Tab-separated table of C-alpha atoms in Angstrom:
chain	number	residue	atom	x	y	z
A	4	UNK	CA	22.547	8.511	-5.341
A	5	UNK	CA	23.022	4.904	-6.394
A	6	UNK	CA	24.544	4.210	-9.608
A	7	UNK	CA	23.907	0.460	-9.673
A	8	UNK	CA	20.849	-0.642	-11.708
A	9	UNK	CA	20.209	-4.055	-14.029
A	10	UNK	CA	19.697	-1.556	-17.445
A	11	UNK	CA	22.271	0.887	-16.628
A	12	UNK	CA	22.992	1.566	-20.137
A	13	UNK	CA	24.485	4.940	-21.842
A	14	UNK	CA	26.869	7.093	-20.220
A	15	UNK	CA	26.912	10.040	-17.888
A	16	UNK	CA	25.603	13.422	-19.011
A	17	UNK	CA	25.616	16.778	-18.073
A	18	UNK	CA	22.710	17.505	-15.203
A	19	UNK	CA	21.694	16.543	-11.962
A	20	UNK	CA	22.854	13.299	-10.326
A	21	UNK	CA	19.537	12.057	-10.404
A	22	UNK	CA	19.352	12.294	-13.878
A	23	UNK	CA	22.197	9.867	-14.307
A	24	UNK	CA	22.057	6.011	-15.578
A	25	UNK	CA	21.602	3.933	-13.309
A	26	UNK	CA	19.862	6.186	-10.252
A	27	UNK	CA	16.412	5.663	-8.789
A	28	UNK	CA	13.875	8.252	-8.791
A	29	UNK	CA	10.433	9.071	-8.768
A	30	UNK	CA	7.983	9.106	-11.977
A	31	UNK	CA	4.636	10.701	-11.947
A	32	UNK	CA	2.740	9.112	-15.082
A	33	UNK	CA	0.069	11.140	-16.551
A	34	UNK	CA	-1.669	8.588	-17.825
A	35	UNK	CA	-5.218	8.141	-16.647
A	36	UNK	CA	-5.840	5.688	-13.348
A	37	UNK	CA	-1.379	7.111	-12.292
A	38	UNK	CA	-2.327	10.681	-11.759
A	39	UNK	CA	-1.613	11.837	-8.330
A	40	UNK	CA	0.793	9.669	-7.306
A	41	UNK	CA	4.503	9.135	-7.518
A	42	UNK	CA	6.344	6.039	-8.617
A	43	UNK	CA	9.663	4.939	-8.117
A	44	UNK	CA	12.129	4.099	-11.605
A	45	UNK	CA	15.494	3.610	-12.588
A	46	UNK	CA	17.609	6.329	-15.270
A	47	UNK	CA	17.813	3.971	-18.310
A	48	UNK	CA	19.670	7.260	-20.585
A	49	UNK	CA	18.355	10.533	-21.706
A	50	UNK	CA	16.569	10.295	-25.114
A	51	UNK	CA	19.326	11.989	-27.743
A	52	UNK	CA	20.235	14.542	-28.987
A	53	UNK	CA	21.999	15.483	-25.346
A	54	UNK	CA	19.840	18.369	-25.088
A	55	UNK	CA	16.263	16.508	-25.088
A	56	UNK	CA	14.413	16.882	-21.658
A	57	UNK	CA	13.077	13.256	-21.837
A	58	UNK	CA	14.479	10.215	-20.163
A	59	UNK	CA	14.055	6.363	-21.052
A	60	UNK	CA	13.000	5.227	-17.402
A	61	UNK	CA	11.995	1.582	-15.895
A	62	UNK	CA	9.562	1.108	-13.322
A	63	UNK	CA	10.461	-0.847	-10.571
A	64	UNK	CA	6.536	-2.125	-10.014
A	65	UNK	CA	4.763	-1.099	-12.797
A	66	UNK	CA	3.548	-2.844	-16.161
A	67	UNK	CA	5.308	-6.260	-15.253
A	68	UNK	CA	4.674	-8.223	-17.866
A	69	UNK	CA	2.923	-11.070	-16.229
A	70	UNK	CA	4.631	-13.976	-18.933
A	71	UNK	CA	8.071	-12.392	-18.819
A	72	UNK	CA	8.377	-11.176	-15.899
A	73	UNK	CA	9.842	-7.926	-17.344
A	74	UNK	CA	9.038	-4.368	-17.188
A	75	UNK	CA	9.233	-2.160	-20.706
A	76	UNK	CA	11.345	0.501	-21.076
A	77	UNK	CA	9.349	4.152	-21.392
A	78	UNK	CA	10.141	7.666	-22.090
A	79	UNK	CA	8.928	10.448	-19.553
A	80	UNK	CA	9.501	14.269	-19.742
A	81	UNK	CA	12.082	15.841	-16.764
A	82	UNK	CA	9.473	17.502	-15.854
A	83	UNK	CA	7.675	13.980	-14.502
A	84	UNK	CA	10.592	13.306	-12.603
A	85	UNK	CA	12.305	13.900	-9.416
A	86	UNK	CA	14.425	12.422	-7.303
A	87	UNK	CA	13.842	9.158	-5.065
A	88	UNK	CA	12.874	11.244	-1.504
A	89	UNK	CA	15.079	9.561	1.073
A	90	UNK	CA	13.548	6.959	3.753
A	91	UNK	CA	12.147	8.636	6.397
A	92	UNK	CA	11.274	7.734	10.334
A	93	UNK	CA	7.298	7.180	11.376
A	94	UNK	CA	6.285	10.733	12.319
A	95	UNK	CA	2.970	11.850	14.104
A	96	UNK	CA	0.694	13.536	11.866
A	97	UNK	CA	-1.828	16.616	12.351
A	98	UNK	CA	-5.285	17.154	11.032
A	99	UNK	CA	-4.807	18.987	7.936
A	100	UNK	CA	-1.564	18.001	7.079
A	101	UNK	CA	-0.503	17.293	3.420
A	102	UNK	CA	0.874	13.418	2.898
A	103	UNK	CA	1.892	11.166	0.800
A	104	UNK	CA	0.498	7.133	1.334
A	105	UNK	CA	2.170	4.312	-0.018
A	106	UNK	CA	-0.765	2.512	-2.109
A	107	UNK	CA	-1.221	0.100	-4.970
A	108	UNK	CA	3.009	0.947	-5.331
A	109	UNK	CA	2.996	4.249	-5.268
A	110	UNK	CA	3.211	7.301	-3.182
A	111	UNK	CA	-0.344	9.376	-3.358
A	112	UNK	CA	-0.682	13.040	-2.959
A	113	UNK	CA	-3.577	13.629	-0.007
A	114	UNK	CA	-4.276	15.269	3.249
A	115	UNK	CA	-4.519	14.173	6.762
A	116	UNK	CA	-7.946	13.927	8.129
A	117	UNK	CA	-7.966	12.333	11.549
A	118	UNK	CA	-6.317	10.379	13.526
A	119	UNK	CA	-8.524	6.744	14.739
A	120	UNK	CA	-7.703	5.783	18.197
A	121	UNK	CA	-5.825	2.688	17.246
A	122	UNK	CA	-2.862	5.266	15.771
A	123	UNK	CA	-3.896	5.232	12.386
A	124	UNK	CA	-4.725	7.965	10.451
A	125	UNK	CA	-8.326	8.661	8.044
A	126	UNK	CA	-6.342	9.720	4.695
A	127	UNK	CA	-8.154	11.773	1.422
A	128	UNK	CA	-6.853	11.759	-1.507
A	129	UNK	CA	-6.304	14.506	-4.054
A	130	UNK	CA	-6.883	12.809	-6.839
A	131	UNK	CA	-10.170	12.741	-8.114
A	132	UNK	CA	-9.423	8.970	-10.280
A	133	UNK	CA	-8.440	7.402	-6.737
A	134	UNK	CA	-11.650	5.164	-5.201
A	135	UNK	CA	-12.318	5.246	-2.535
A	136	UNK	CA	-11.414	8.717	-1.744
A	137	UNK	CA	-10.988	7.981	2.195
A	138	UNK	CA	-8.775	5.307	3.123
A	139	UNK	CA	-7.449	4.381	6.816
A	140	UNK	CA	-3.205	3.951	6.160
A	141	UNK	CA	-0.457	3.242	9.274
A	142	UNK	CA	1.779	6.125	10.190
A	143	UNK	CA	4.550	3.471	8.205
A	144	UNK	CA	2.047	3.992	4.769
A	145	UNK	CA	2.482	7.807	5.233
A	146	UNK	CA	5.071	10.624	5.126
A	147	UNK	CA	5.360	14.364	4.753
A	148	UNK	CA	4.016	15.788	1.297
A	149	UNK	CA	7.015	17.615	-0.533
A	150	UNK	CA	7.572	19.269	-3.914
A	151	UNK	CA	10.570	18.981	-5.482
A	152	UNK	CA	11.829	22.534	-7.107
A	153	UNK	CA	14.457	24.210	-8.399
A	154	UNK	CA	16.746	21.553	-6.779
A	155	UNK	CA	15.490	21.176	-3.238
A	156	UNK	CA	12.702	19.947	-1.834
A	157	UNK	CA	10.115	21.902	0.362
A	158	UNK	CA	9.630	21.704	2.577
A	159	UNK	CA	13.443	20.553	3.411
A	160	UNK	CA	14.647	17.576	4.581
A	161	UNK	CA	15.367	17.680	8.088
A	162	UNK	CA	18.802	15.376	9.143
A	163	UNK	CA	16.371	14.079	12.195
A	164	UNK	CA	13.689	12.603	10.024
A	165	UNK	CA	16.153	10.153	8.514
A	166	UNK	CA	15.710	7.097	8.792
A	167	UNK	CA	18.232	4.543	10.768
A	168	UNK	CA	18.440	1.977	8.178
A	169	UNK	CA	18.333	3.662	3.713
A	170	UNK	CA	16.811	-0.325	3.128
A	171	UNK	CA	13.666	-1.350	4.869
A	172	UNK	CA	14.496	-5.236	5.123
A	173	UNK	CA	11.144	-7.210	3.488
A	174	UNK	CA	9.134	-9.732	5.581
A	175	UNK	CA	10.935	-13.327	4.657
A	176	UNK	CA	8.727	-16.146	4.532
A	177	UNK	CA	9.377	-19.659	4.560
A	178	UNK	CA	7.944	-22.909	4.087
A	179	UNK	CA	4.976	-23.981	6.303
A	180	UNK	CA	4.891	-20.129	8.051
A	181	UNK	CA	1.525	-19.578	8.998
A	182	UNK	CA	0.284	-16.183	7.374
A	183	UNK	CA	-2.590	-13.840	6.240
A	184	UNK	CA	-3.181	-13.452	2.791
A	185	UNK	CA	-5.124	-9.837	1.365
A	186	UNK	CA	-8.026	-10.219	-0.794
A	187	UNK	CA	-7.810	-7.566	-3.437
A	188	UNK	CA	-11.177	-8.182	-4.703
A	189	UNK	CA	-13.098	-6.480	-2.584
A	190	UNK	CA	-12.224	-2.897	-3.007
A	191	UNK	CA	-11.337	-0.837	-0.307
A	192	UNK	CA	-12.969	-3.215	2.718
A	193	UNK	CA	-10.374	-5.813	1.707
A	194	UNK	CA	-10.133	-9.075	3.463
A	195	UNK	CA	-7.591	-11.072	4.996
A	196	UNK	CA	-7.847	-14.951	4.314
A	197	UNK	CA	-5.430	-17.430	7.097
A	198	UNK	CA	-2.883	-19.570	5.267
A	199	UNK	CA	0.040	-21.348	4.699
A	200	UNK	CA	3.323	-20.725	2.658
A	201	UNK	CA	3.935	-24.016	0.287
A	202	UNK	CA	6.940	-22.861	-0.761
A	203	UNK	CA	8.886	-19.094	-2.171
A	204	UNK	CA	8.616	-19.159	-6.180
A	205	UNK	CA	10.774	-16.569	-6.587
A	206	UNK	CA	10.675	-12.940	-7.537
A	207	UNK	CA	9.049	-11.933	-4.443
A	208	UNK	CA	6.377	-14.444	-4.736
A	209	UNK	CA	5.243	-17.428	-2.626
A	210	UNK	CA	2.872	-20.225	-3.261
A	211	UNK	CA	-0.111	-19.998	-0.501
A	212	UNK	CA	-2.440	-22.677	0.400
A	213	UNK	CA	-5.439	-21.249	1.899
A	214	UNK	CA	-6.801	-22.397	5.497
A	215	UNK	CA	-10.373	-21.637	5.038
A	216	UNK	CA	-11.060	-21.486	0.979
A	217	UNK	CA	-11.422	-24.505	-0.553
A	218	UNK	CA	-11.368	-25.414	-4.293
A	219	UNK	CA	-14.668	-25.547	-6.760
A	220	UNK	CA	-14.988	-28.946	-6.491
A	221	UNK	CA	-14.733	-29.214	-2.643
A	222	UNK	CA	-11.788	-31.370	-2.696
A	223	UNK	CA	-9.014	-29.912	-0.912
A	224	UNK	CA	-7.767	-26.159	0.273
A	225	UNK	CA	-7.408	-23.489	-2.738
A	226	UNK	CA	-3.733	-22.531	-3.586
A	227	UNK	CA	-2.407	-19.306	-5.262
A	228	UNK	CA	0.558	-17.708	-6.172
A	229	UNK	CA	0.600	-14.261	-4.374
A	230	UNK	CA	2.831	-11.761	-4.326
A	231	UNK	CA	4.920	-10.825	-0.888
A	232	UNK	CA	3.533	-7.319	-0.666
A	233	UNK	CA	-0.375	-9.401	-0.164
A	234	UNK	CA	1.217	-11.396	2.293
A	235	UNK	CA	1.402	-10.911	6.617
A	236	UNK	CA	2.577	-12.368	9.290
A	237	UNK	CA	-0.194	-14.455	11.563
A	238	UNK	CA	-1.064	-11.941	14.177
A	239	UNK	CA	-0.635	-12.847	17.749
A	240	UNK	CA	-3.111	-14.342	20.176
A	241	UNK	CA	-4.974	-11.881	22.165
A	242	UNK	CA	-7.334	-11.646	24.761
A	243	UNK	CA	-11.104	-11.134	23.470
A	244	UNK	CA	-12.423	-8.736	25.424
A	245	UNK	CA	-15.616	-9.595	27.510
A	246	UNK	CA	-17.257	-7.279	25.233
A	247	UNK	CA	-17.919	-5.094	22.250
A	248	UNK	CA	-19.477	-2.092	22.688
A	249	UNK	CA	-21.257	0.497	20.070
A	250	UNK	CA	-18.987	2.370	17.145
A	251	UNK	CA	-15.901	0.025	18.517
A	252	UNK	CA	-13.730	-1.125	15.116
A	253	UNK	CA	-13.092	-4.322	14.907
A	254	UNK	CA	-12.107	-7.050	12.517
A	255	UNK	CA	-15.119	-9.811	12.084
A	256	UNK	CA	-14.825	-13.025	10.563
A	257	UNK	CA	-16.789	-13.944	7.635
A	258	UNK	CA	-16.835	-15.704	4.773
A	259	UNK	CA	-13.635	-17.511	5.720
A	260	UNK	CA	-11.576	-14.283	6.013
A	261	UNK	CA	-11.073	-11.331	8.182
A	262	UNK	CA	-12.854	-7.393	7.117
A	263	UNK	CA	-12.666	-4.220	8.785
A	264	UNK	CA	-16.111	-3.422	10.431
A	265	UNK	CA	-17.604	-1.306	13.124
A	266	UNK	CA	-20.214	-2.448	15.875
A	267	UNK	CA	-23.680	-1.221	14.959
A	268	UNK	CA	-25.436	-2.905	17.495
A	269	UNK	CA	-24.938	-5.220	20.589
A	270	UNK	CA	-27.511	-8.298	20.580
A	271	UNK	CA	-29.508	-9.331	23.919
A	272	UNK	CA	-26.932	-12.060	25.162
A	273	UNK	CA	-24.087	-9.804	24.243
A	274	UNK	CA	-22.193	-12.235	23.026
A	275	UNK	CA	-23.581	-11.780	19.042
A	276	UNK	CA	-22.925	-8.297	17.383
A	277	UNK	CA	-24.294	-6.946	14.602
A	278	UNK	CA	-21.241	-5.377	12.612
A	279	UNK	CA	-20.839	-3.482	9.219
A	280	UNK	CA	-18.580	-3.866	7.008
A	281	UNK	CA	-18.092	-0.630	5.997
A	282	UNK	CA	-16.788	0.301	1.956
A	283	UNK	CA	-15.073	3.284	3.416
A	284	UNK	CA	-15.521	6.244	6.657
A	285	UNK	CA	-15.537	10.531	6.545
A	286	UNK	CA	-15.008	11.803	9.213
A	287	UNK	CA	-15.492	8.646	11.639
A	288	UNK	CA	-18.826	8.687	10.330
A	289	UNK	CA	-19.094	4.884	8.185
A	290	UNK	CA	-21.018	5.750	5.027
A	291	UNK	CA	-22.373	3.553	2.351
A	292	UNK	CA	-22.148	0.242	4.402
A	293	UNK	CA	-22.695	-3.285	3.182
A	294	UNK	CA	-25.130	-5.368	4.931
A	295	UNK	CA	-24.970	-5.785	8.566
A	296	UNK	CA	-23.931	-9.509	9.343
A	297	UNK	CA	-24.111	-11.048	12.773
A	298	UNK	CA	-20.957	-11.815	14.096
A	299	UNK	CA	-20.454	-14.131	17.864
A	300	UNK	CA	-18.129	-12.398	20.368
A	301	UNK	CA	-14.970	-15.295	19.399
A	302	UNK	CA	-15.214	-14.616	16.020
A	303	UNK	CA	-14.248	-10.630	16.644
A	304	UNK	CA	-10.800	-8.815	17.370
């Protein structure tokens, strides 16, 4: 495990190696809106005397102070603490299977539900303070649920799962790239919105110009300083099919962005849909949709 880390203060102690300055691990906070997931931190130094079982620990994406820029230091019991679990290659999931997703920064605790045609899998989570409690994540969101104890973790860490590369290289963006930005406003039907990068602000944040949302007064194209991890690359051009059919999943434009939706119902001159966008699914079943809204067959993919 990595020494290296910007407040690598104190000095070795007796323990595990992740429980030296300097290493990265994972934090579950107990604090309400944290609980069930897990969080990855840097060993600041064990609180003294030497035989305290609390660490001083620094978040790598939690509580940024948005002025500063900086993150607080905060002390968290061993027994909220394990090591960082290693990266891992995409795997195929089964119905049933206990996972982890990568959301809002952190890894939730869940189970598998089903997989959705496109590859994607229909995730619950276990935590009961987590909204909306079905979510659809990638199989590069999700990995294996383990438990660290005693040491190891189980279930074990298999020298095949390992991924090629420990560092997943970020998405670099640079001026005038043509992007998608996420709308986080929306809860969990969340938008896309088509713009452009103005120029990288640093601390992996770019100024965006939107293509589609323009400012109160009408004047000219809203910017905003987003962060990278809201950011996407353009997606390709592809072929519209000929047409929609009933329960297909598509993404409808509206509102000058992109949402997730399904086809409820395929209009006389099938080229119009009507389409839901839908707060969240069980099962494959949509439940508590918003308003249908007509969509034409370009304006679908």
């Amino acid at each position: 495990m990595s020494q290296k880390g910007k407040c690598s203060i104190g000095v070795n102690i007796e323990g595990p190696p992740h429980l030296q300055p300097g290493s990265t691990v994972e934090i579950k906070p107990p604090e309400f809106g944290y609980q069930g997931a897990w969080y990855t931190a840097s060993i600041i130094q064990r609180k003294t005397p030497i035989s305290s079982k609390r660490f001083m620990v620094q978040f790598t994406h939690l509580f940024q102070d948005e002025k500063t820029g900086k993150r607080p230091v905060r002390m968290f019991s061993v027994s909220h603490i394990r090591p960082q679990l290693p990266p891992l290659r995409p795997r195929k999931f089964k119905q049933g299977e206990d996972a982890d997703a990568y959301h809002k920064n952190g890894w939730w605790e869940g189970v598998i539900l089903q997989e959705w045609n496109n590859g994607n899998y229909l995730f619950m989570f276990h935590s009961d303070n987590q909204w909306p409690k079905y979510v659809e994540f990638g199989v590069n969101q999700l990995r294996l649920h383990r438990t660290w104890f005693n040491g190891y973790w189980v279930p074990p860490v298999q020298e095949s799962e390992l991924a090629v590369e420990e560092v997943q290289r970020e998405q670099e963006y640079n001026e005038g790239d043509l992007v998608e930005v996420r709308n986080d406003e929306d809860g969990s039907n969340r938008s896309w919105f088509a713009a452009v990068i103005v120029k990288p602000v640093g601390n992996k944040r770019h100024l965006i110009q939107y293509m589609t949302l323009e400012t109160e007064d009408n004047t000219d194209f809203l910017e905003k300083e987003v962060d990278t991890s809201h950011i996407r690359p353009r997606p390709p051009d592809i072929v519209v099919p000929d047409q929609f059919v009933m329960l297909d999943q598509v993404d409808a434009f509206y509102k000058g962005g992109w949402w997730k939706g399904v086809i409820i119902k395929v209009l006389s001159d099938d080229s119009k849909y009507h389409v839901y966008l839908a707060t969240h699914c069980i099962d494959g079943k949509w439940t508590k949709p918003s308003p249908g809204v007509c969509i034409s067959k370009p304006f679908s993919r």
